[in-house]
Coordinates of N, CA and C in Angstrom, one line a residue:
M121 N 27.8 -23.9 32.9 CA 26.6 -24.2 32.1 C 25.7 -22.9 31.8
A122 N 25.6 -22.1 32.8 CA 24.8 -20.8 32.7 C 25.5 -19.9 31.7
L123 N 26.8 -19.9 31.7 CA 27.5 -19.0 30.8 C 27.4 -19.5 29.3
T124 N 27.3 -20.8 29.1 CA 27.1 -21.4 27.8 C 25.7 -21.1 27.3
L125 N 24.7 -21.2 28.1 CA 23.3 -20.9 27.7 C 23.2 -19.4 27.4
A126 N 23.8 -18.6 28.2 CA 23.8 -17.1 28.0 C 24.4 -16.8 26.7
A127 N 25.5 -17.4 26.3 CA 26.2 -17.1 25.1 C 25.4 -17.6 23.9
A128 N 24.7 -18.8 24.0 CA 23.8 -19.3 23.0 C 22.7 -18.4 22.7
F129 N 22.0 -18.0 23.8 CA 20.9 -17.1 23.7 C 21.3 -15.7 23.2
G130 N 22.4 -15.2 23.6 CA 22.9 -14.0 23.1 C 23.2 -14.0 21.6
A131 N 23.8 -15.1 21.1 CA 24.1 -15.3 19.7 C 22.8 -15.3 18.9
A132 N 21.9 -16.1 19.4 CA 20.6 -16.2 18.7 C 19.9 -14.8 18.7
G133 N 19.9 -14.1 19.8 CA 19.3 -12.8 19.8 C 20.0 -11.8 18.9
A134 N 21.3 -11.9 18.8 CA 22.0 -11.0 17.9 C 21.7 -11.3 16.4
F135 N 21.5 -12.6 16.1 CA 21.2 -13.0 14.8 C 19.8 -12.5 14.4
V136 N 18.8 -12.6 15.3 CA 17.5 -12.2 15.0 C 17.4 -10.6 14.9
L137 N 18.1 -9.9 15.7 CA 18.1 -8.5 15.6 C 18.9 -8.0 14.4
S138 N 19.9 -8.7 13.9 CA 20.7 -8.3 12.8 C 19.8 -8.4 11.5
R139 N 18.8 -9.3 11.5 CA 18.0 -9.4 10.3 C 17.1 -8.2 10.1
G140 N 16.8 -7.4 11.1 CA 16.0 -6.3 11.0 C 14.5 -6.6 11.0
E141 N 13.7 -5.6 10.9 CA 12.2 -5.9 10.8 C 11.8 -6.4 9.5
P142 N 10.9 -7.3 9.4 CA 10.4 -7.8 8.1 C 9.6 -6.7 7.4
I143 N 9.7 -6.7 6.1 CA 9.0 -5.7 5.3 C 7.6 -6.2 5.2
A144 N 6.7 -5.4 5.7 CA 5.3 -5.7 5.8 C 4.5 -5.1 4.6
L145 N 4.8 -3.8 4.3 CA 4.0 -3.1 3.4 C 4.9 -2.0 2.8
I146 N 4.9 -1.8 1.5 CA 5.7 -0.7 0.9 C 4.7 0.3 0.3
L147 N 4.8 1.5 0.8 CA 3.9 2.6 0.3 C 4.8 3.5 -0.6
S148 N 4.3 3.7 -1.8 CA 5.1 4.6 -2.8 C 4.1 5.5 -3.5
P149 N 4.6 6.5 -4.2 CA 3.7 7.3 -5.0 C 2.9 6.5 -6.1
A150 N 3.5 5.4 -6.5 CA 2.9 4.5 -7.6 C 1.8 3.7 -7.0
G151 N 1.9 3.3 -5.7 CA 0.9 2.4 -5.1 C 1.4 1.7 -3.9
L152 N 0.7 0.6 -3.6 CA 0.9 -0.1 -2.4 C 1.4 -1.5 -2.8
T153 N 2.5 -2.0 -2.1 CA 3.1 -3.3 -2.4 C 3.2 -4.1 -1.1
A154 N 2.8 -5.3 -1.2 CA 2.9 -6.2 -0.1 C 3.8 -7.4 -0.5
P155 N 4.6 -8.0 0.4 CA 5.4 -9.1 0.0 C 4.7 -10.3 -0.5
G156 N 3.4 -10.5 -0.2 CA 2.6 -11.6 -0.6 C 2.0 -11.5 -2.0
L157 N 2.2 -10.3 -2.6 CA 1.5 -10.1 -3.9 C 2.6 -10.0 -5.0
D158 N 2.1 -10.3 -6.2 CA 3.1 -10.3 -7.3 C 3.2 -9.0 -8.0
R159 N 2.4 -8.0 -7.6 CA 2.5 -6.7 -8.3 C 2.1 -5.5 -7.4
V160 N 2.4 -4.3 -7.8 CA 2.0 -3.1 -7.1 C 0.5 -2.9 -7.3
I161 N -0.2 -2.5 -6.3 CA -1.6 -2.1 -6.5 C -1.6 -0.6 -6.6
P162 N -1.9 -0.1 -7.8 CA -1.9 1.4 -7.9 C -3.0 2.1 -7.1
W163 N -2.7 3.3 -6.7 CA -3.6 4.0 -5.8 C -5.0 4.2 -6.5
E164 N -4.9 4.4 -7.9 CA -6.2 4.6 -8.6 C -7.0 3.4 -8.7
A165 N -6.4 2.2 -8.4 CA -7.1 0.9 -8.4 C -7.8 0.6 -7.1
V166 N -7.6 1.4 -6.1 CA -8.2 1.2 -4.8 C -9.5 1.9 -4.7
A167 N -10.6 1.2 -4.8 CA -11.9 1.8 -4.8 C -12.3 2.1 -3.3
D168 N -12.0 1.3 -2.4 CA -12.3 1.5 -1.0 C -11.2 0.8 -0.1
L169 N -10.9 1.3 1.0 CA -9.9 0.8 1.9 C -10.5 0.7 3.3
D170 N -10.4 -0.4 4.0 CA -10.9 -0.6 5.3 C -9.8 -1.2 6.2
M171 N -9.7 -0.7 7.4 CA -8.6 -1.2 8.3 C -9.2 -1.5 9.6
S172 N -8.8 -2.6 10.2 CA -9.2 -3.0 11.6 C -8.0 -3.5 12.3
L173 N -8.1 -3.4 13.6 CA -7.0 -3.9 14.5 C -7.2 -5.4 14.9
S174 N -6.2 -6.2 14.8 CA -6.3 -7.6 15.3 C -5.1 -7.9 16.1
R175 N -5.1 -9.1 16.6 CA -3.9 -9.5 17.4 C -2.6 -9.6 16.6
G176 N -2.7 -10.0 15.3 CA -1.6 -10.1 14.5 C -1.1 -8.8 13.9
G177 N -1.8 -7.7 14.1 CA -1.4 -6.4 13.5 C -2.6 -5.7 13.0
I178 N -2.5 -5.0 11.9 CA -3.6 -4.3 11.3 C -4.1 -5.1 10.0
V179 N -5.4 -5.4 10.0 CA -5.9 -6.0 8.8 C -6.4 -4.9 7.9
T180 N -5.9 -4.9 6.7 CA -6.3 -3.9 5.7 C -7.0 -4.6 4.5
R181 N -8.2 -4.2 4.2 CA -9.0 -4.8 3.1 C -9.1 -3.7 2.0
L182 N -8.7 -4.1 0.8 CA -8.7 -3.2 -0.3 C -9.8 -3.7 -1.3
L183 N -10.7 -2.9 -1.6 CA -11.7 -3.2 -2.7 C -11.2 -2.7 -4.0
L184 N -11.0 -3.6 -5.0 CA -10.6 -3.2 -6.3 C -11.8 -3.1 -7.2
P185 N -11.9 -2.1 -8.1 CA -13.0 -2.0 -9.1 C -12.8 -3.1 -10.1
P186 N -13.9 -3.4 -10.8 CA -13.9 -4.5 -11.8 C -12.8 -4.3 -12.9
G187 N -12.5 -3.1 -13.3 CA -11.5 -2.9 -14.4 C -10.0 -3.0 -14.0
A188 N -9.8 -3.0 -12.7 CA -8.4 -3.0 -12.2 C -7.7 -4.4 -12.4
D189 N -6.4 -4.4 -12.6 CA -5.7 -5.6 -12.7 C -5.7 -6.3 -11.3
W190 N -6.0 -7.6 -11.4 CA -6.1 -8.4 -10.2 C -4.7 -9.0 -9.8
P191 N -4.3 -8.8 -8.6 CA -3.0 -9.3 -8.2 C -3.1 -10.8 -7.9
E192 N -1.9 -11.5 -8.0 CA -1.9 -12.9 -7.7 C -1.0 -13.1 -6.5
R193 N -1.1 -14.2 -5.8 CA -0.3 -14.5 -4.6 C 1.1 -14.8 -5.1
A194 N 2.1 -14.3 -4.4 CA 3.5 -14.6 -4.6 C 3.8 -15.9 -3.8
P195 N 4.8 -16.7 -4.3 CA 5.1 -17.9 -3.6 C 5.6 -17.6 -2.2
G196 N 5.3 -18.6 -1.3 CA 5.7 -18.4 0.1 C 4.6 -18.2 1.0
R197 N 4.9 -18.2 2.3 CA 3.8 -17.9 3.3 C 3.7 -16.5 3.6
H198 N 2.6 -15.9 3.2 CA 2.4 -14.4 3.5 C 1.0 -14.3 3.9
P199 N 0.8 -13.3 4.8 CA -0.6 -13.1 5.4 C -1.5 -12.3 4.4
V200 N -1.7 -12.9 3.2 CA -2.5 -12.2 2.2 C -3.7 -13.1 1.8
K201 N -4.9 -12.6 1.7 CA -6.0 -13.3 1.3 C -6.6 -12.6 0.0
L202 N -6.9 -13.4 -1.0 CA -7.5 -12.8 -2.2 C -8.9 -13.4 -2.4
D203 N -9.9 -12.5 -2.6 CA -11.2 -12.9 -2.9 C -11.6 -12.3 -4.2
P204 N -11.3 -13.1 -5.3 CA -11.6 -12.5 -6.7 C -13.1 -12.3 -7.0
K205 N -14.0 -13.1 -6.3 CA -15.4 -12.9 -6.6 C -15.9 -11.6 -6.1
R206 N -15.5 -11.2 -4.9 CA -15.9 -9.9 -4.3 C -14.8 -8.8 -4.6
R207 N -13.7 -9.2 -5.2 CA -12.6 -8.2 -5.6 C -12.0 -7.5 -4.3
I208 N -11.8 -8.4 -3.3 CA -11.2 -7.8 -2.0 C -9.8 -8.5 -1.8
V209 N -8.8 -7.6 -1.5 CA -7.5 -8.1 -1.2 C -7.3 -7.8 0.3
T210 N -7.1 -8.8 1.1 CA -6.9 -8.6 2.6 C -5.5 -8.8 3.0
L211 N -4.9 -7.8 3.6 CA -3.5 -7.9 4.0 C -3.4 -7.7 5.5
T212 N -2.7 -8.6 6.2 CA -2.4 -8.4 7.6 C -1.0 -8.0 7.8
V213 N -0.8 -6.8 8.3 CA 0.6 -6.3 8.5 C 0.8 -5.9 9.9
G214 N 2.0 -6.1 10.4 CA 2.4 -5.6 11.7 C 2.6 -4.1 11.7
L215 N 2.4 -3.5 12.8 CA 2.7 -2.1 12.9 C 4.2 -1.8 12.9
P216 N 4.6 -0.8 12.2 CA 6.0 -0.4 12.4 C 6.3 0.0 13.8
R217 N 7.5 -0.2 14.2 CA 7.9 0.1 15.6 C 7.6 1.5 16.0
R218 N 7.0 1.7 17.2 CA 6.7 3.0 17.8 C 5.6 3.7 17.0
M219 N 4.8 3.0 16.2 CA 3.7 3.7 15.5 C 2.4 3.2 16.0
K220 N 1.5 4.1 16.2 CA 0.1 3.7 16.7 C -0.7 3.4 15.5
P221 N -1.8 2.6 15.8 CA -2.7 2.3 14.6 C -3.3 3.5 13.9
Q222 N -3.7 4.5 14.6 CA -4.2 5.7 14.0 C -3.2 6.4 13.1
D223 N -1.9 6.4 13.6 CA -0.8 7.0 12.8 C -0.6 6.2 11.5
F224 N -0.7 4.9 11.6 CA -0.6 4.1 10.4 C -1.7 4.3 9.4
A225 N -2.9 4.4 9.9 CA -4.1 4.7 9.0 C -3.9 6.1 8.4
D226 N -3.5 7.1 9.2 CA -3.3 8.4 8.7 C -2.2 8.5 7.6
L227 N -1.2 7.7 7.7 CA -0.1 7.6 6.7 C -0.6 7.1 5.4
I228 N -1.4 6.0 5.4 CA -2.0 5.5 4.2 C -2.9 6.5 3.6
A229 N -3.7 7.2 4.4 CA -4.6 8.3 3.9 C -3.8 9.4 3.3
R230 N -2.7 9.8 3.8 CA -1.9 10.8 3.2 C -1.3 10.4 1.9
Y231 N -0.9 9.1 1.7 CA -0.5 8.6 0.4 C -1.6 8.7 -0.6
Q232 N -2.8 8.3 -0.2 CA -3.9 8.4 -1.1 C -4.3 9.8 -1.5
A233 N -4.3 10.7 -0.5 CA -4.5 12.1 -0.8 C -3.5 12.7 -1.7
A234 N -2.2 12.4 -1.5 CA -1.1 12.9 -2.4 C -1.3 12.4 -3.8
H235 N -1.8 11.1 -3.9 CA -2.0 10.6 -5.3 C -3.1 11.4 -6.0
H236 N -4.2 11.6 -5.3 CA -5.3 12.4 -5.9 C -4.9 13.8 -6.2
A237 N -4.0 14.4 -5.4 CA -3.5 15.8 -5.6 C -2.6 15.8 -6.9
R238 N -1.7 14.8 -7.0 CA -0.9 14.7 -8.2 C -1.7 14.6 -9.4
R239 N -2.7 13.7 -9.4 CA -3.6 13.5 -10.5 C -4.3 14.8 -10.9
A240 N -4.8 15.5 -9.9 CA -5.5 16.8 -10.2 C -4.6 17.8 -10.8
L241 N -3.4 17.9 -10.3 CA -2.4 18.9 -10.8 C -2.0 18.5 -12.2
A242 N -1.9 17.2 -12.5 CA -1.5 16.8 -13.9 C -2.6 17.1 -14.8
E243 N -3.9 16.9 -14.4 CA -5.0 17.2 -15.3 C -5.1 18.7 -15.5
R244 N -4.9 19.5 -14.5 CA -4.9 21.0 -14.6 C -3.8 21.5 -15.5
A245 N -2.6 20.9 -15.4 CA -1.5 21.3 -16.3 C -1.7 20.9 -17.7
A246 N -2.4 19.7 -17.9 CA -2.7 19.3 -19.3 C -3.7 20.2 -19.9
S247 N -4.7 20.6 -19.2 CA -5.7 21.5 -19.7 C -5.1 22.9 -20.0
A248 N -4.2 23.3 -19.1 CA -3.6 24.6 -19.3 C -2.7 24.6 -20.6
T249 N -2.0 23.5 -20.8 CA -1.2 23.3 -22.0 C -2.0 23.3 -23.3
V250 N -3.1 22.7 -23.3 CA -4.0 22.6 -24.4 C -4.6 24.0 -24.7
A251 N -5.0 24.7 -23.6 CA -5.5 26.1 -23.8 C -4.4 27.0 -24.3
A252 N -3.2 26.9 -23.9 CA -2.1 27.8 -24.3 C -1.8 27.5 -25.8
H253 N -2.0 26.3 -26.3 CA -1.6 26.0 -27.7 C -2.8 26.2 -28.6
T254 N -4.0 26.5 -28.1 CA -5.1 26.8 -28.9 C -5.1 28.2 -29.4
P255 N -5.1 28.5 -30.7 CA -5.0 29.8 -31.2 C -6.3 30.6 -30.8
S256 N -6.1 31.9 -30.6 CA -7.3 32.7 -30.3 C -8.1 32.9 -31.6
P257 N -9.4 33.3 -31.5 CA -10.2 33.5 -32.7 C -9.7 34.6 -33.5
E258 N -9.0 35.6 -33.0 CA -8.5 36.7 -33.8 C -7.3 36.2 -34.7
A259 N -6.6 35.2 -34.2 CA -5.4 34.7 -34.9 C -5.8 33.8 -36.1
L260 N -7.0 33.3 -36.1 CA -7.4 32.4 -37.1 C -7.7 33.1 -38.4
P261 N -7.3 32.5 -39.6 CA -7.6 33.2 -40.9 C -9.1 33.3 -41.1
A262 N -9.6 34.3 -41.8 CA -11.0 34.6 -42.0 C -11.5 33.8 -43.2

Protein backbone atom coordinates (compact mmCIF):
# COMPACT_ATOMS: atom_id res chain seq x y z
CA MET A 1 0.00 0.00 0.00
CA ALA A 2 2.80 2.43 0.91
CA LEU A 3 4.57 1.69 -2.36
CA THR A 4 1.39 2.45 -4.32
CA LEU A 5 0.90 5.78 -2.51
CA ALA A 6 4.55 6.71 -3.04
CA ALA A 7 4.25 5.97 -6.75
CA ALA A 8 1.03 8.02 -7.02
CA PHE A 9 2.52 11.00 -5.21
CA GLY A 10 5.74 10.68 -7.20
CA ALA A 11 3.83 10.70 -10.49
CA ALA A 12 1.75 13.71 -9.41
CA GLY A 13 4.88 15.56 -8.29
CA ALA A 14 6.66 14.82 -11.55
CA PHE A 15 3.66 16.13 -13.48
CA VAL A 16 3.55 19.38 -11.49
CA LEU A 17 7.30 19.92 -11.84
CA SER A 18 7.23 19.17 -15.58
CA ARG A 19 4.76 22.01 -16.12
CA GLY A 20 7.36 24.53 -14.92
CA GLU A 21 6.72 27.82 -13.23
CA PRO A 22 3.66 29.75 -14.36
CA ILE A 23 4.34 32.93 -16.29
CA ALA A 24 3.53 35.80 -13.98
CA LEU A 25 4.92 38.83 -15.76
CA ILE A 26 6.78 39.42 -19.01
CA LEU A 27 9.17 42.36 -19.13
CA SER A 28 10.36 43.47 -22.55
CA PRO A 29 11.79 46.63 -24.12
CA ALA A 30 8.29 47.33 -25.48
CA GLY A 31 6.59 47.15 -22.11
CA LEU A 32 5.06 44.98 -19.45
CA THR A 33 2.75 42.04 -20.17
CA ALA A 34 0.69 40.06 -17.66
CA PRO A 35 -1.27 36.90 -18.48
CA GLY A 36 -4.51 38.51 -17.24
CA LEU A 37 -4.36 41.46 -19.66
CA ASP A 38 -5.23 41.57 -23.34
CA ARG A 39 -2.29 43.78 -24.38
CA VAL A 40 1.17 45.03 -23.52
CA ILE A 41 1.36 48.10 -21.31
CA PRO A 42 4.09 50.25 -22.92
CA TRP A 43 6.68 51.75 -20.59
CA GLU A 44 5.78 55.26 -21.74
CA ALA A 45 2.18 54.62 -20.61
CA VAL A 46 3.23 53.99 -16.99
CA ALA A 47 2.88 57.29 -15.13
CA ASP A 48 3.65 55.77 -11.73
CA LEU A 49 4.46 52.34 -10.35
CA ASP A 50 3.97 51.16 -6.78
CA MET A 51 4.96 47.77 -5.35
CA SER A 52 4.15 46.14 -2.02
CA LEU A 53 4.73 42.72 -0.56
CA SER A 54 1.77 40.47 0.26
CA ARG A 55 1.23 36.82 1.12
CA GLY A 56 0.45 35.97 -2.49
CA GLY A 57 3.57 37.64 -3.89
CA ILE A 58 4.22 41.20 -4.96
CA VAL A 59 1.32 43.53 -5.62
CA THR A 60 2.21 45.95 -8.42
CA ARG A 61 0.00 48.96 -9.06
CA LEU A 62 0.43 50.82 -12.33
CA LEU A 63 -1.03 54.28 -12.79
CA LEU A 64 -1.81 54.97 -16.44
CA PRO A 65 -2.23 58.54 -17.72
CA PRO A 66 -5.56 59.58 -19.29
CA GLY A 67 -4.24 59.36 -22.88
CA ALA A 68 -2.92 55.78 -22.58
CA ASP A 69 -4.75 52.80 -24.04
CA TRP A 70 -6.71 51.04 -21.31
CA PRO A 71 -6.14 47.27 -21.13
CA GLU A 72 -8.98 44.80 -20.74
CA ARG A 73 -9.08 41.58 -18.73
CA ALA A 74 -8.21 38.43 -20.63
CA PRO A 75 -10.55 35.46 -20.16
CA GLY A 76 -9.73 33.15 -17.27
CA ARG A 77 -8.80 33.50 -13.64
CA HIS A 78 -5.91 35.89 -13.27
CA PRO A 79 -4.85 38.05 -10.30
CA VAL A 80 -5.50 41.32 -12.15
CA LYS A 81 -7.70 44.19 -10.97
CA LEU A 82 -8.63 47.10 -13.22
CA ASP A 83 -9.87 50.43 -11.87
CA PRO A 84 -10.77 52.52 -14.94
CA LYS A 85 -12.08 55.41 -12.86
CA ARG A 86 -8.71 55.96 -11.12
CA ARG A 87 -6.78 54.44 -14.08
CA ILE A 88 -4.97 51.89 -11.89
CA VAL A 89 -3.99 48.38 -12.99
CA THR A 90 -3.20 46.08 -10.06
CA LEU A 91 -1.21 42.90 -10.69
CA THR A 92 -0.34 40.29 -8.09
CA VAL A 93 2.65 38.23 -9.19
CA GLY A 94 4.72 35.62 -7.45
CA LEU A 95 8.41 36.19 -7.12
CA PRO A 96 10.64 34.28 -9.50
CA ARG A 97 12.53 31.49 -7.82
CA ARG A 98 15.52 32.65 -5.72
CA MET A 99 14.71 36.33 -6.26
CA LYS A 100 14.25 38.73 -3.38
CA PRO A 101 11.53 41.43 -3.48
CA GLN A 102 14.10 44.23 -3.74
CA ASP A 103 15.80 42.47 -6.67
CA PHE A 104 12.44 42.22 -8.44
CA ALA A 105 11.75 45.93 -7.87
CA ASP A 106 15.25 46.79 -9.13
CA LEU A 107 14.68 44.69 -12.25
CA ILE A 108 11.53 46.60 -13.15
CA ALA A 109 13.30 49.90 -12.42
CA ARG A 110 16.14 48.89 -14.78
CA TYR A 111 13.63 48.14 -17.56
CA GLN A 112 12.03 51.57 -17.06
CA ALA A 113 15.42 53.32 -17.00
CA ALA A 114 16.50 51.47 -20.16
CA HIS A 115 13.31 52.61 -21.91
CA HIS A 116 13.95 56.24 -20.95
CA ALA A 117 17.58 55.95 -22.11
CA ARG A 118 16.52 54.46 -25.48
CA ARG A 119 14.00 57.26 -25.96
CA ALA A 120 16.58 59.95 -25.10
CA LEU A 121 19.12 58.41 -27.51
CA ALA A 122 16.51 58.24 -30.27
CA GLU A 123 15.60 61.91 -29.75
CA ARG A 124 19.27 62.90 -29.76
CA ALA A 125 19.89 60.91 -32.96
CA ALA A 126 16.85 62.48 -34.62
CA SER A 127 17.97 66.01 -33.74
CA ALA A 128 21.52 65.23 -34.95
CA THR A 129 20.13 63.93 -38.25
CA VAL A 130 18.04 67.07 -38.74
CA ALA A 131 21.02 69.26 -37.91
CA ALA A 132 23.26 67.33 -40.34
CA HIS A 133 20.78 67.76 -43.20
CA THR A 134 20.19 71.46 -42.56
CA PRO A 135 22.33 73.51 -44.96
CA SER A 136 24.66 76.06 -43.44
CA PRO A 137 23.88 79.76 -44.05
CA GLU A 138 26.92 80.03 -46.34
CA ALA A 139 25.58 77.28 -48.61
CA LEU A 140 22.23 79.01 -49.13
CA PRO A 141 21.85 81.10 -52.31
CA ALA A 142 21.85 84.85 -51.75
